[in-house]
Amino acid sequence: LRHQIDEIDEQILEILAKRMRISGEIAQYKKENDVQVLQAGRYDEILTKRSQQGVEMGMSEEFVKEVFEAIHAESVRKQLALINNK
């Protein structure tokens, strides 16, 4: 069981890395098209939808929100760094 958990953790990290790469591509688009990094409507939409999906999958709404808030914060940090060439 521990081995299975280790494999799942590795998959989670691979998926997060892929998400961050795509976030980098989005940052490039936003930079080229003068689009704001943080779009509150999209952020609210993601939190609401993912929280609902998580609840349907048997997880607490609070847990899912915390996970996606952390993912979103890292995505915004990465986009700002790329846009500001840091």
Short mmCIF file of N, CA and C in Angstrom, two decimals:
data_model
loop_
_atom_site.label_atom_id
_atom_site.label_comp_id
_atom_site.label_asym_id
_atom_site.label_seq_id
_atom_site.Cartn_x
_atom_site.Cartn_y
_atom_site.Cartn_z
N LEU A 1 0.82 -1.20 0.00
CA LEU A 1 0.00 0.00 0.00
C LEU A 1 0.86 1.26 0.00
N ARG A 2 1.94 1.22 0.77
CA ARG A 2 2.84 2.39 0.79
C ARG A 2 3.45 2.62 -0.59
N HIS A 3 3.76 1.54 -1.27
CA HIS A 3 4.33 1.64 -2.62
C HIS A 3 3.30 2.30 -3.56
N GLN A 4 2.05 1.91 -3.42
CA GLN A 4 1.00 2.51 -4.24
C GLN A 4 0.87 4.01 -3.96
N ILE A 5 0.93 4.37 -2.70
CA ILE A 5 0.88 5.79 -2.31
C ILE A 5 2.06 6.54 -2.93
N ASP A 6 3.26 5.95 -2.86
CA ASP A 6 4.44 6.58 -3.46
C ASP A 6 4.24 6.80 -4.96
N GLU A 7 3.70 5.82 -5.64
CA GLU A 7 3.45 5.95 -7.08
C GLU A 7 2.43 7.05 -7.37
N ILE A 8 1.39 7.10 -6.57
CA ILE A 8 0.37 8.14 -6.75
C ILE A 8 0.97 9.52 -6.48
N ASP A 9 1.78 9.64 -5.43
CA ASP A 9 2.43 10.93 -5.14
C ASP A 9 3.29 11.38 -6.31
N GLU A 10 4.00 10.44 -6.92
CA GLU A 10 4.84 10.78 -8.08
C GLU A 10 3.97 11.25 -9.25
N GLN A 11 2.84 10.58 -9.46
CA GLN A 11 1.92 11.00 -10.51
C GLN A 11 1.36 12.39 -10.24
N ILE A 12 1.03 12.66 -9.00
CA ILE A 12 0.53 13.99 -8.63
C ILE A 12 1.57 15.05 -8.96
N LEU A 13 2.83 14.78 -8.61
CA LEU A 13 3.90 15.75 -8.90
C LEU A 13 4.09 15.95 -10.40
N GLU A 14 4.03 14.86 -11.16
CA GLU A 14 4.16 14.97 -12.61
C GLU A 14 3.04 15.80 -13.20
N ILE A 15 1.83 15.59 -12.72
CA ILE A 15 0.67 16.36 -13.20
C ILE A 15 0.80 17.83 -12.81
N LEU A 16 1.25 18.09 -11.59
CA LEU A 16 1.45 19.48 -11.16
C LEU A 16 2.53 20.16 -12.00
N ALA A 17 3.60 19.44 -12.30
CA ALA A 17 4.66 20.01 -13.14
C ALA A 17 4.11 20.33 -14.53
N LYS A 18 3.30 19.45 -15.07
CA LYS A 18 2.68 19.69 -16.38
C LYS A 18 1.78 20.92 -16.31
N ARG A 19 1.02 21.04 -15.24
CA ARG A 19 0.13 22.20 -15.07
C ARG A 19 0.95 23.49 -15.02
N MET A 20 2.08 23.46 -14.33
CA MET A 20 2.92 24.65 -14.22
C MET A 20 3.56 25.00 -15.57
N ARG A 21 3.91 23.98 -16.36
CA ARG A 21 4.44 24.26 -17.71
C ARG A 21 3.38 24.96 -18.56
N ILE A 22 2.15 24.48 -18.48
CA ILE A 22 1.06 25.11 -19.22
C ILE A 22 0.82 26.52 -18.69
N SER A 23 0.92 26.70 -17.39
CA SER A 23 0.79 28.03 -16.79
C SER A 23 1.85 28.97 -17.36
N GLY A 24 3.04 28.45 -17.59
CA GLY A 24 4.10 29.25 -18.21
C GLY A 24 3.73 29.67 -19.62
N GLU A 25 3.11 28.77 -20.37
CA GLU A 25 2.66 29.10 -21.72
C GLU A 25 1.57 30.17 -21.67
N ILE A 26 0.69 30.06 -20.69
CA ILE A 26 -0.36 31.08 -20.51
C ILE A 26 0.27 32.42 -20.17
N ALA A 27 1.31 32.41 -19.34
CA ALA A 27 2.01 33.66 -18.99
C ALA A 27 2.57 34.33 -20.23
N GLN A 28 3.14 33.53 -21.12
CA GLN A 28 3.70 34.09 -22.36
C GLN A 28 2.59 34.74 -23.18
N TYR A 29 1.46 34.07 -23.30
CA TYR A 29 0.32 34.63 -24.03
C TYR A 29 -0.14 35.94 -23.38
N LYS A 30 -0.26 35.92 -22.05
CA LYS A 30 -0.71 37.12 -21.34
C LYS A 30 0.27 38.27 -21.54
N LYS A 31 1.55 37.96 -21.53
CA LYS A 31 2.56 39.00 -21.73
C LYS A 31 2.45 39.60 -23.13
N GLU A 32 2.31 38.75 -24.13
CA GLU A 32 2.25 39.20 -25.52
C GLU A 32 0.96 39.97 -25.82
N ASN A 33 -0.10 39.67 -25.07
CA ASN A 33 -1.40 40.27 -25.35
C ASN A 33 -1.87 41.23 -24.26
N ASP A 34 -0.95 41.59 -23.37
CA ASP A 34 -1.23 42.55 -22.30
C ASP A 34 -2.49 42.18 -21.51
N VAL A 35 -2.52 40.93 -21.04
CA VAL A 35 -3.63 40.42 -20.25
C VAL A 35 -3.16 40.32 -18.80
N GLN A 36 -4.03 40.70 -17.87
CA GLN A 36 -3.68 40.62 -16.46
C GLN A 36 -3.47 39.17 -16.04
N VAL A 37 -2.50 38.96 -15.15
CA VAL A 37 -2.22 37.61 -14.67
C VAL A 37 -3.39 37.09 -13.85
N LEU A 38 -3.82 37.86 -12.88
CA LEU A 38 -4.89 37.41 -11.99
C LEU A 38 -6.24 37.83 -12.55
N GLN A 39 -7.08 36.82 -12.80
CA GLN A 39 -8.42 37.07 -13.30
C GLN A 39 -9.40 36.47 -12.29
N ALA A 40 -9.96 37.36 -11.46
CA ALA A 40 -10.77 36.94 -10.32
C ALA A 40 -11.93 36.04 -10.71
N GLY A 41 -12.58 36.32 -11.80
CA GLY A 41 -13.71 35.51 -12.23
C GLY A 41 -13.31 34.08 -12.51
N ARG A 42 -12.20 33.92 -13.20
CA ARG A 42 -11.70 32.57 -13.50
C ARG A 42 -11.29 31.85 -12.23
N TYR A 43 -10.64 32.57 -11.34
CA TYR A 43 -10.21 31.98 -10.06
C TYR A 43 -11.41 31.48 -9.26
N ASP A 44 -12.45 32.31 -9.15
CA ASP A 44 -13.65 31.92 -8.42
C ASP A 44 -14.32 30.72 -9.07
N GLU A 45 -14.34 30.72 -10.40
CA GLU A 45 -14.94 29.61 -11.15
C GLU A 45 -14.20 28.30 -10.86
N ILE A 46 -12.88 28.36 -10.86
CA ILE A 46 -12.07 27.16 -10.60
C ILE A 46 -12.33 26.64 -9.19
N LEU A 47 -12.28 27.53 -8.20
CA LEU A 47 -12.49 27.09 -6.82
C LEU A 47 -13.87 26.47 -6.62
N THR A 48 -14.88 27.09 -7.18
CA THR A 48 -16.24 26.57 -7.02
C THR A 48 -16.40 25.21 -7.70
N LYS A 49 -15.97 25.14 -8.94
CA LYS A 49 -16.14 23.90 -9.70
C LYS A 49 -15.32 22.76 -9.10
N ARG A 50 -14.05 23.02 -8.79
CA ARG A 50 -13.20 21.95 -8.25
C ARG A 50 -13.67 21.52 -6.86
N SER A 51 -14.15 22.46 -6.06
CA SER A 51 -14.67 22.11 -4.73
C SER A 51 -15.86 21.18 -4.86
N GLN A 52 -16.76 21.50 -5.79
CA GLN A 52 -17.93 20.65 -6.02
C GLN A 52 -17.51 19.27 -6.49
N GLN A 53 -16.54 19.23 -7.42
CA GLN A 53 -16.06 17.94 -7.91
C GLN A 53 -15.44 17.12 -6.78
N GLY A 54 -14.67 17.77 -5.95
CA GLY A 54 -14.03 17.09 -4.83
C GLY A 54 -15.04 16.51 -3.85
N VAL A 55 -16.08 17.29 -3.56
CA VAL A 55 -17.13 16.81 -2.65
C VAL A 55 -17.81 15.58 -3.26
N GLU A 56 -18.07 15.64 -4.56
CA GLU A 56 -18.69 14.49 -5.24
C GLU A 56 -17.79 13.26 -5.19
N MET A 57 -16.49 13.47 -5.04
CA MET A 57 -15.54 12.36 -4.98
C MET A 57 -15.22 11.94 -3.55
N GLY A 58 -15.92 12.54 -2.58
CA GLY A 58 -15.78 12.13 -1.20
C GLY A 58 -14.76 12.90 -0.38
N MET A 59 -14.32 14.05 -0.89
CA MET A 59 -13.37 14.87 -0.14
C MET A 59 -14.09 16.08 0.44
N SER A 60 -13.51 16.67 1.47
CA SER A 60 -14.14 17.84 2.06
C SER A 60 -13.91 19.06 1.16
N GLU A 61 -14.90 19.93 1.13
CA GLU A 61 -14.81 21.15 0.34
C GLU A 61 -13.62 21.99 0.77
N GLU A 62 -13.41 22.08 2.08
CA GLU A 62 -12.30 22.88 2.61
C GLU A 62 -10.95 22.35 2.11
N PHE A 63 -10.76 21.04 2.15
CA PHE A 63 -9.52 20.43 1.69
C PHE A 63 -9.26 20.75 0.22
N VAL A 64 -10.27 20.56 -0.61
CA VAL A 64 -10.10 20.80 -2.04
C VAL A 64 -9.80 22.27 -2.30
N LYS A 65 -10.50 23.16 -1.60
CA LYS A 65 -10.23 24.59 -1.77
C LYS A 65 -8.80 24.93 -1.39
N GLU A 66 -8.31 24.38 -0.29
CA GLU A 66 -6.93 24.65 0.14
C GLU A 66 -5.93 24.17 -0.89
N VAL A 67 -6.17 22.99 -1.44
CA VAL A 67 -5.26 22.45 -2.47
C VAL A 67 -5.24 23.36 -3.68
N PHE A 68 -6.41 23.74 -4.17
CA PHE A 68 -6.45 24.56 -5.38
C PHE A 68 -6.04 26.00 -5.13
N GLU A 69 -6.22 26.51 -3.93
CA GLU A 69 -5.68 27.83 -3.60
C GLU A 69 -4.16 27.80 -3.67
N ALA A 70 -3.56 26.74 -3.17
CA ALA A 70 -2.09 26.61 -3.21
C ALA A 70 -1.60 26.45 -4.65
N ILE A 71 -2.29 25.65 -5.43
CA ILE A 71 -1.91 25.47 -6.84
C ILE A 71 -2.03 26.79 -7.58
N HIS A 72 -3.12 27.50 -7.36
CA HIS A 72 -3.33 28.77 -8.03
C HIS A 72 -2.28 29.80 -7.62
N ALA A 73 -1.96 29.85 -6.34
CA ALA A 73 -0.94 30.79 -5.87
C ALA A 73 0.40 30.52 -6.55
N GLU A 74 0.77 29.27 -6.69
CA GLU A 74 2.03 28.94 -7.36
C GLU A 74 1.97 29.28 -8.84
N SER A 75 0.83 29.07 -9.45
CA SER A 75 0.66 29.41 -10.86
C SER A 75 0.81 30.92 -11.08
N VAL A 76 0.18 31.70 -10.23
CA VAL A 76 0.28 33.16 -10.32
C VAL A 76 1.73 33.60 -10.08
N ARG A 77 2.39 33.01 -9.08
CA ARG A 77 3.78 33.35 -8.80
C ARG A 77 4.65 33.06 -10.02
N LYS A 78 4.45 31.90 -10.63
CA LYS A 78 5.23 31.51 -11.80
C LYS A 78 4.96 32.46 -12.97
N GLN A 79 3.69 32.77 -13.20
CA GLN A 79 3.36 33.66 -14.31
C GLN A 79 3.97 35.05 -14.11
N LEU A 80 3.87 35.59 -12.91
CA LEU A 80 4.45 36.90 -12.63
C LEU A 80 5.95 36.89 -12.83
N ALA A 81 6.60 35.83 -12.38
CA ALA A 81 8.06 35.72 -12.54
C ALA A 81 8.42 35.68 -14.02
N LEU A 82 7.68 34.94 -14.81
CA LEU A 82 7.98 34.85 -16.24
C LEU A 82 7.70 36.16 -16.95
N ILE A 83 6.60 36.78 -16.60
CA ILE A 83 6.24 38.06 -17.23
C ILE A 83 7.25 39.15 -16.87
N ASN A 84 7.70 39.13 -15.63
CA ASN A 84 8.67 40.13 -15.18
C ASN A 84 10.11 39.70 -15.40
N ASN A 85 10.30 38.57 -16.11
CA ASN A 85 11.63 38.04 -16.44
C ASN A 85 12.50 37.82 -15.22
N LYS A 86 11.94 37.23 -14.19
CA LYS A 86 12.71 36.96 -12.96
C LYS A 86 13.03 35.50 -12.87
#
